[in-house]
Every structure is written in structure tokens, then in C-alpha cells.
CSV table of C-alpha atoms in Angstrom, one decimal:
chain,number,residue,atom,x,y,z
A,29,LEU,CA,145.9,201.8,226.0
A,30,ALA,CA,143.9,200.5,228.9
A,31,GLY,CA,143.2,204.1,229.9
A,32,ILE,CA,141.7,205.2,226.6
A,33,ASP,CA,137.9,204.9,226.4
A,34,GLY,CA,135.9,203.8,223.3
A,35,GLN,CA,136.2,201.4,220.4
A,36,TRP,CA,138.5,200.7,217.6
A,37,ASP,CA,136.5,202.4,214.9
A,38,PHE,CA,137.9,203.8,211.9
A,39,ALA,CA,139.1,207.1,213.3
A,40,ALA,CA,140.9,205.5,216.2
A,41,LEU,CA,142.7,203.0,214.2
A,42,ASP,CA,143.7,205.8,211.8
A,43,GLY,CA,145.2,207.8,214.7
A,44,PHE,CA,147.1,205.1,216.3
A,45,LEU,CA,148.6,203.5,213.1
A,46,GLU,CA,149.6,207.2,212.0
A,47,ALA,CA,151.5,207.7,215.4
A,48,PRO,CA,151.1,205.3,218.1
A,49,LYS,CA,153.2,207.2,220.7
A,50,GLU,CA,151.4,210.4,220.0
A,51,TRP,CA,147.9,208.8,220.0
A,52,ALA,CA,148.4,206.9,223.1
A,53,PRO,CA,151.6,208.5,225.1
A,54,GLY,CA,153.2,205.7,227.1
A,55,THR,CA,152.4,202.9,225.0
A,56,LYS,CA,155.0,200.3,224.8
A,57,MET,CA,154.4,199.9,220.8
A,58,GLY,CA,157.7,200.4,219.2
A,59,PHE,CA,156.4,200.8,215.8
A,60,ALA,CA,156.8,204.5,214.3
A,61,GLY,CA,153.6,204.3,212.4
A,62,LEU,CA,152.3,204.6,208.8
A,63,SER,CA,152.9,208.1,207.5
A,64,LYS,CA,150.8,207.4,204.0
A,65,PRO,CA,147.0,207.7,204.4
A,66,GLU,CA,146.4,205.3,201.8
A,67,ASP,CA,148.6,202.7,203.6
A,68,ARG,CA,146.6,203.1,206.9
A,69,ALA,CA,143.3,203.0,204.9
A,70,SER,CA,144.3,199.7,203.2
A,71,VAL,CA,145.4,198.0,206.3
A,72,ILE,CA,142.4,198.9,208.0
A,73,ALA,CA,140.2,197.8,205.1
A,74,TRP,CA,142.0,194.5,205.1
A,75,LEU,CA,141.6,194.0,208.8
A,76,ASN,CA,137.9,195.0,208.5
A,77,GLU,CA,137.5,191.9,206.0
A,78,GLN,CA,139.0,189.5,208.3
A,79,SER,CA,136.1,189.7,210.5
A,80,ALA,CA,133.1,187.4,210.7
A,81,SER,CA,131.0,190.5,210.4
A,82,PRO,CA,132.7,193.3,208.4
A,83,LEU,CA,131.6,196.9,208.9
A,84,PRO,CA,130.7,199.1,206.2
A,85,LEU,CA,133.3,201.6,205.2
A,86,PRO,CA,133.0,205.1,205.5
A,87,ALA,CA,131.7,206.9,202.4
A,88,VAL,CA,134.6,208.2,200.2
A,89,GLU,CA,134.3,211.9,199.1
A,90,SER,CA,133.6,212.3,195.0
A,91,ALA,CA,136.4,213.9,193.0
A,92,GLU,CA,134.3,217.1,192.8
A,93,GLU,CA,133.9,217.3,196.7
A,94,GLU,CA,137.9,216.9,197.0
A,95,ALA,CA,138.5,219.4,194.5
A,96,ALA,CA,136.2,222.0,196.0
A,97,GLU,CA,138.1,221.5,199.4
A,98,ALA,CA,141.5,221.5,197.9
A,99,PRO,CA,143.7,224.5,198.1
A,100,ALA,CA,143.8,226.6,194.9
A,101,ALA,CA,147.2,226.3,192.9
A,102,GLU,CA,148.1,230.0,193.9
A,103,GLU,CA,147.9,229.2,197.6
A,104,VAL,CA,150.2,226.1,197.2
A,105,GLU,CA,152.7,228.3,195.1
A,106,THR,CA,152.6,231.1,197.7
A,107,ALA,CA,153.2,228.7,200.6
A,108,ARG,CA,156.2,227.4,198.5
A,109,ALA,CA,157.6,230.7,198.1
A,110,GLU,CA,157.0,231.6,201.8
A,111,ALA,CA,158.6,228.3,202.8
A,112,ALA,CA,161.7,229.0,200.6
A,113,ASP,CA,162.1,232.6,202.3
A,114,ALA,CA,161.2,231.4,205.9
A,115,THR,CA,163.8,231.7,208.7
A,116,VAL,CA,163.3,228.7,210.9
A,117,TYR,CA,164.5,228.8,214.6
A,118,GLU,CA,165.4,226.3,217.1
A,119,GLY,CA,165.6,227.8,220.3
A,120,ASP,CA,167.7,231.0,219.6
A,121,ASN,CA,169.6,229.6,216.9
A,122,GLU,CA,168.6,229.9,213.0
A,123,VAL,CA,168.2,226.4,211.3
A,124,GLU,CA,169.0,226.1,207.7
A,125,VAL,CA,166.0,224.7,205.9
A,126,SER,CA,166.9,222.0,203.0
A,127,ALA,CA,165.1,222.0,199.6
A,128,GLU,CA,164.0,218.6,200.5
A,129,GLU,CA,162.2,219.8,204.0
A,130,VAL,CA,160.7,222.7,201.7
A,131,GLU,CA,159.1,220.2,199.6
A,132,THR,CA,157.9,217.9,202.3
A,133,ALA,CA,156.2,221.2,203.7
A,134,THR,CA,154.6,222.0,200.6
A,135,VAL,CA,153.1,218.4,200.3
A,136,GLU,CA,151.6,218.9,203.8
A,137,VAL,CA,150.1,222.3,202.5
A,138,GLN,CA,148.6,220.4,199.7
A,139,GLU,CA,147.1,217.7,201.9
A,140,THR,CA,145.9,220.0,204.5
A,141,GLY,CA,145.3,223.4,202.7
A,142,ASP,CA,147.0,225.1,205.6
A,143,ALA,CA,149.6,227.6,204.1
A,144,ASP,CA,151.2,228.0,207.4
A,145,VAL,CA,152.5,224.8,207.8
A,146,ALA,CA,155.2,225.3,205.4
A,147,ALA,CA,156.8,228.0,207.5
A,148,VAL,CA,156.5,226.2,211.0
A,149,LYS,CA,156.6,222.4,210.4
A,150,VAL,CA,160.0,222.2,209.3
A,151,VAL,CA,161.9,219.6,211.6
A,152,PRO,CA,165.8,219.8,211.8
A,153,SER,CA,167.4,216.7,210.1
A,154,GLU,CA,169.3,216.1,213.3
A,155,GLU,CA,166.0,215.8,215.2
A,156,VAL,CA,164.7,213.3,212.7
A,157,ALA,CA,167.9,211.3,212.8
A,158,ASP,CA,167.5,211.2,216.8
A,159,VAL,CA,163.8,210.0,216.5
A,160,GLU,CA,164.9,207.2,213.8
A,161,VAL,CA,167.5,206.0,216.3
A,162,GLU,CA,165.3,205.9,219.2
A,163,GLN,CA,162.6,204.0,217.2
A,164,LYS,CA,165.2,201.5,215.9
A,165,THR,CA,166.5,200.9,219.6
A,166,GLU,CA,162.9,200.3,220.9
A,167,MET,CA,162.0,197.9,218.0
A,168,ALA,CA,165.3,196.0,218.6
A,169,ALA,CA,164.4,195.8,222.4
A,170,VAL,CA,160.9,194.2,221.2
A,171,GLU,CA,162.2,192.0,219.0
A,172,GLU,CA,164.9,190.8,221.2
A,173,LYS,CA,162.2,190.1,224.0
A,174,ALA,CA,160.1,188.4,221.2
A,175,VAL,CA,163.1,186.1,220.5
A,176,GLU,CA,163.6,185.4,224.3
A,177,GLU,CA,160.0,184.0,224.6
A,178,VAL,CA,159.9,181.9,221.5
A,179,VAL,CA,159.7,178.2,222.4
A,180,THR,CA,161.4,175.9,219.9
A,181,GLU,CA,159.4,172.8,218.5
A,182,GLU,CA,162.5,170.8,219.7
A,183,LYS,CA,162.0,172.2,223.2
A,184,VAL,CA,158.2,171.3,223.2
A,185,ALA,CA,159.0,167.6,222.0
A,186,GLU,CA,161.6,167.4,224.7
A,187,VAL,CA,159.4,168.5,227.6
A,188,GLN,CA,156.5,166.2,226.2
A,189,ALA,CA,158.9,163.4,226.1
A,190,GLU,CA,159.8,163.9,229.5
A,191,GLU,CA,156.4,164.2,230.8
A,192,ALA,CA,155.1,161.3,228.9
A,193,PRO,CA,154.1,157.8,230.8
A,194,LYS,CA,157.0,155.6,230.6
A,195,VAL,CA,156.6,151.7,230.4
A,196,VAL,CA,159.8,150.4,232.1
A,197,GLU,CA,161.2,146.9,231.5
A,198,PRO,CA,162.7,145.1,234.2
A,199,LYS,CA,166.0,144.7,232.3
A,200,GLU,CA,166.2,148.6,231.8
A,201,MET,CA,165.7,148.9,235.5
A,202,GLU,CA,168.8,146.6,236.2
A,203,VAL,CA,170.9,148.3,233.8
A,204,ALA,CA,170.0,151.9,235.3
A,205,ALA,CA,170.5,150.6,238.8
A,206,ALA,CA,173.8,149.1,238.2
A,207,LYS,CA,175.0,152.4,236.6
A,208,VAL,CA,174.0,154.2,239.7
A,209,GLU,CA,175.7,151.7,242.0
A,210,GLU,CA,178.9,152.0,240.1
A,211,THR,CA,178.7,155.7,240.2
A,212,ALA,CA,178.0,155.7,244.2
A,213,LYS,CA,181.2,153.3,244.5
A,214,ALA,CA,183.4,155.7,242.6
A,215,GLU,CA,182.4,158.7,244.7
A,216,GLU,CA,182.5,157.1,248.1
A,217,PRO,CA,185.8,156.1,249.7
A,218,ALA,CA,185.9,152.2,250.7
A,219,ALA,CA,185.0,152.0,254.7
A,220,PRO,CA,186.0,149.1,256.9
A,221,ALA,CA,183.8,146.0,256.7
A,222,ALA,CA,181.3,146.0,259.3
A,223,PRO,CA,180.9,143.3,261.5
A,224,ALA,CA,178.5,140.7,259.9
A,225,LYS,CA,174.9,140.9,261.7
A,226,ALA,CA,171.6,139.9,260.7
A,227,PRO,CA,169.4,142.5,258.7
A,228,GLU,CA,166.8,142.4,261.0
A,229,VAL,CA,169.2,142.9,264.0
A,230,ALA,CA,170.4,146.1,262.2
A,231,VAL,CA,166.9,147.4,261.7
A,232,ALA,CA,166.0,147.0,265.2
A,233,ALA,CA,169.1,148.7,266.4
A,234,ALA,CA,168.7,151.3,264.3
A,235,ALA,CA,165.2,152.1,265.1
A,236,THR,CA,166.0,153.3,268.5
A,237,GLY,CA,166.8,157.1,268.2
A,238,PHE,CA,167.4,156.5,264.6
A,239,MET,CA,166.1,159.7,263.0
A,240,ALA,CA,168.0,161.7,265.5
A,241,LEU,CA,171.0,161.2,263.3
A,242,ALA,CA,169.0,162.7,260.2
A,243,ASP,CA,170.3,166.0,258.5
A,244,ILE,CA,167.8,167.2,255.7
A,245,ASP,CA,170.5,168.9,253.8
A,246,LYS,CA,172.5,166.0,253.6
A,247,GLY,CA,169.6,163.9,252.6
A,248,ALA,CA,169.1,165.8,249.6
A,249,LYS,CA,172.7,165.2,248.6
A,250,VAL,CA,172.4,161.7,249.3
A,251,PHE,CA,169.3,161.6,247.0
A,252,ARG,CA,171.5,162.3,244.0
A,253,LYS,CA,172.5,158.6,244.0
A,254,CYS,CA,168.8,157.7,243.5
A,255,ARG,CA,168.0,160.3,240.8
A,256,ALA,CA,168.9,158.1,237.8
A,257,CYS,CA,165.8,155.9,238.7
A,258,HIS,CA,163.4,157.9,240.9
A,259,LYS,CA,161.7,161.3,240.7
A,260,VAL,CA,160.0,163.1,243.6
A,261,GLU,CA,157.3,164.7,241.7
A,262,ALA,CA,153.9,163.7,242.3
A,263,GLY,CA,152.7,161.5,239.7
A,264,LYS,CA,156.0,161.3,237.8
A,265,ASN,CA,157.5,157.8,237.8
A,266,GLY,CA,161.0,157.2,236.4
A,267,VAL,CA,162.8,153.5,235.9
A,268,GLY,CA,161.5,153.2,239.6
A,269,PRO,CA,158.1,154.5,241.0
A,270,SER,CA,157.7,158.1,242.2
A,271,LEU,CA,159.0,158.7,245.6
A,272,HIS,CA,156.5,161.6,246.2
A,273,GLY,CA,154.9,160.9,249.5
A,274,VAL,CA,156.6,157.6,249.9
A,275,VAL,CA,156.8,158.1,253.8
A,276,GLY,CA,153.9,156.4,255.3
A,277,ARG,CA,152.6,155.1,252.0
A,278,ASP,CA,151.5,151.7,251.2
A,279,ILE,CA,154.3,149.5,249.8
A,280,GLY,CA,153.7,148.8,246.2
A,281,GLY,CA,151.2,151.6,246.5
A,282,VAL,CA,151.7,153.8,243.2
A,283,ASP,CA,149.0,153.1,240.8
A,284,GLY,CA,150.0,152.1,237.3
A,285,PHE,CA,153.6,151.1,238.3
A,286,LYS,CA,154.5,147.3,237.8
A,287,TYR,CA,156.4,146.2,240.8
A,288,SER,CA,158.4,143.0,241.4
A,289,ASP,CA,156.5,140.2,243.0
A,290,ALA,CA,159.1,140.5,245.9
A,291,LEU,CA,158.0,144.0,247.0
A,292,MET,CA,154.2,143.1,246.4
A,293,ALA,CA,154.5,140.2,248.8
A,294,LYS,CA,156.0,142.5,251.5
A,295,GLY,CA,152.6,144.3,252.4
A,296,GLY,CA,152.4,147.0,254.9
A,297,LYS,CA,153.5,150.7,254.5
A,298,TRP,CA,156.7,152.4,254.1
A,299,ASP,CA,157.3,153.5,257.7
A,300,VAL,CA,161.0,154.5,259.2
A,301,GLU,CA,161.7,150.9,260.0
A,302,ALA,CA,160.8,149.5,256.7
A,303,LEU,CA,162.5,152.1,254.6
A,304,ASN,CA,165.6,151.9,256.7
A,305,GLY,CA,165.9,148.2,256.3
A,306,PHE,CA,165.3,148.4,252.5
A,307,LEU,CA,167.8,151.2,252.0
A,308,LEU,CA,170.3,149.2,254.1
A,309,LYS,CA,170.3,146.1,251.6
A,310,PRO,CA,167.5,145.9,249.3
A,311,LYS,CA,168.1,142.4,248.0
A,312,GLU,CA,168.2,140.9,251.7
A,313,TRP,CA,165.3,143.0,252.8
A,314,ALA,CA,163.1,141.8,249.8
A,315,PRO,CA,164.7,138.8,248.3
A,316,GLY,CA,164.0,138.8,244.5
A,317,THR,CA,163.6,142.5,244.0
A,318,LYS,CA,164.6,144.0,240.9
A,319,MET,CA,166.4,146.8,242.6
A,320,ALA,CA,170.0,146.6,241.9
A,321,PHE,CA,171.0,149.3,244.1
A,322,ALA,CA,173.5,148.0,246.9
A,323,GLY,CA,172.3,150.2,249.6
A,324,LEU,CA,173.3,152.8,252.2
A,325,ARG,CA,175.9,151.7,254.8
A,326,LYS,CA,175.8,154.5,256.9
A,327,GLU,CA,172.8,155.0,259.4
A,328,GLU,CA,173.1,158.9,259.1
A,329,ASP,CA,172.9,158.5,255.3
A,330,ARG,CA,169.8,156.6,255.5
A,331,ALA,CA,168.0,158.6,258.1
A,332,SER,CA,169.0,161.8,256.3
A,333,VAL,CA,167.4,160.4,253.2
A,334,ILE,CA,164.2,159.4,255.0
A,335,ALA,CA,163.9,162.7,256.5
A,336,TRP,CA,164.4,164.7,253.2
A,337,LEU,CA,161.9,162.3,251.5
A,338,ASN,CA,159.3,163.1,254.1
A,339,GLN,CA,159.7,166.8,253.5
A,340,GLN,CA,158.8,166.3,249.7
A,341,SER,CA,155.5,165.0,250.8
A,342,ASP,CA,152.3,167.2,250.8
A,343,ASN,CA,151.6,166.2,254.5
A,344,PRO,CA,154.9,165.4,256.1
A,345,LEU,CA,154.7,163.0,259.0
A,346,PRO,CA,156.5,163.1,262.6
A,347,LEU,CA,159.4,160.8,262.5
A,348,GLU,CA,160.7,159.1,265.7
């Protein structure tokens, strides 16, 4: 269609609506066309009326003019007789012409005034059937594609609900975090109790060569425990604040999210040391936090999830 010059005037619309695939070879239009001139004229006139500035319709010939141009009755009868006696060939084989096909050809003679049409335009019924099957197949493919692209109202509502800002109450945060902790305990085998040590000592020990333990792929798996409360997409908060760009960000730095007083009192930035301490034991690192997550005991788990979160940032930082 893009390769055809000109405008959609009355003649162009009539040609396309009659036989789209002949008027624009290669078009994806699966519609077979409108064979009746009155149908094409009617739909073009209706479309014209939907315009803000309808165009004047072409002049209609008077009955006298039409009569003058119509073939004489004897010409029609002659064409009918010639069509009845005609032998039509398809390749080297004779094709039997049915009475209905002769009548169709005769109607074309009446419309065009061409007496030769009756003898040469008869189409074998098998070829007509093949064309109809092809058109139905193309229409089915078009309809199937249209169905695939339909987005239901329920789906739209679901997406809108997911993207809508959410106000989270502290109680909801505690319940969701408790579920995450319960799931994590069920999935992870019990480990021998680690020797008791002060949190600050553990952080200091982990800070030396700590990030050498990181495995980004493992970090993605570890983060599954956090997905119930946190998202990593920019600007999308869950029960907890978005963790997009968290590495190096100010503690309590997501605008519009209501943090606990315990976290707001910490100050500073979420560097490796702060993240490591928080992920080890949130309630000890920030006493009074609403975070119910028990923490990650394994150093490689903490290092891996920090490295993975860093990679989700628009500007990942060098980690040591």
C-alpha cells in the first residue's frame, strides 16, 4: 500500500473494495472484497459522511444515459446463446460449464456490454473453491492475530493495580516479613550455631576482603527471599522501599517511603559495611526497625546479594 501513489478518492476506494489483492498486490488485507457495485458505493458514501468535511459525490448518470449505454436486448440474448454453446478450456482440457456459470457470465455482459465476456470469463468451480479456502484461511489468521493482541479489561486493571503507589502500614510489613522468614527457614537446612560475637566485630571481620566472596548469580537466587517485600525497579516500592540503586544511597533516602525511626536515626549511606551489618542481623544493627527478616548468616550470601543489587543500579559502584 505504501508503494501506491495518490489519494483515497472514490475510484481508488471502489477498486480496493472490489478486490483488495488485485488492486494492491501483496497487501496483507485478507478481505475478499465486495462484488456488488451498490454495496461499494453505499459504504463509500457512508464513510464520506463520517468526515468533518464530506466531499461532493460524483454525479449519477440519468436513466436515459444509462439506457443509451446499456447493450441491446438482442446483444444480451446473442451472448447468452454463445456462452451456452461455448467450449471453455483449462490448459488442454475441456471444462464443463454449468448453467449457473453461464447465467453469471450473462449478468456480466449486461453490466459491461461486452458480449465476449460470456465465453472467456467462466471460472471452473474447483478454482473458485480454492480461492474461497485461501481467503478463509487468511481471514482466520488475521482474526487469530487480533485475538492475541487483545488486552482484557481485567489485565489492564491488574497492571494498573500493580503500578499504583501503595501505602503500607507497619503491621502489613511485619506480617509479610514474617512469612518471608518462615519460608527461608523452611528452605535452608539448619546450620551449627556460630560462636557468639558482637555484631560490630562480625562486620569489621567481614569488611576485609569481604566482597571477594561475592557470586552475582548466587546473589540473584538469595534475593528471592527478599522479593515478597522489595522490588529492584526504579521508583517501585513494595512493602519495603525500592532497592534500585541502594548501594551507595543515603539510608532512608527513598522519597515518599515512610521509614522507621530506627533507620532514620542511623544516617550515613548504604555502603558495603552498612549493608553487610544490616543483612546479618537487622534488629541488632538498627534496634527498633520494623524489618522482621532474621538476616543472612552466611558471609558469601550477604556479599553475593550486595554485588547483585549493585548490578541493578544505573551506575554500579566499585566494591571492595
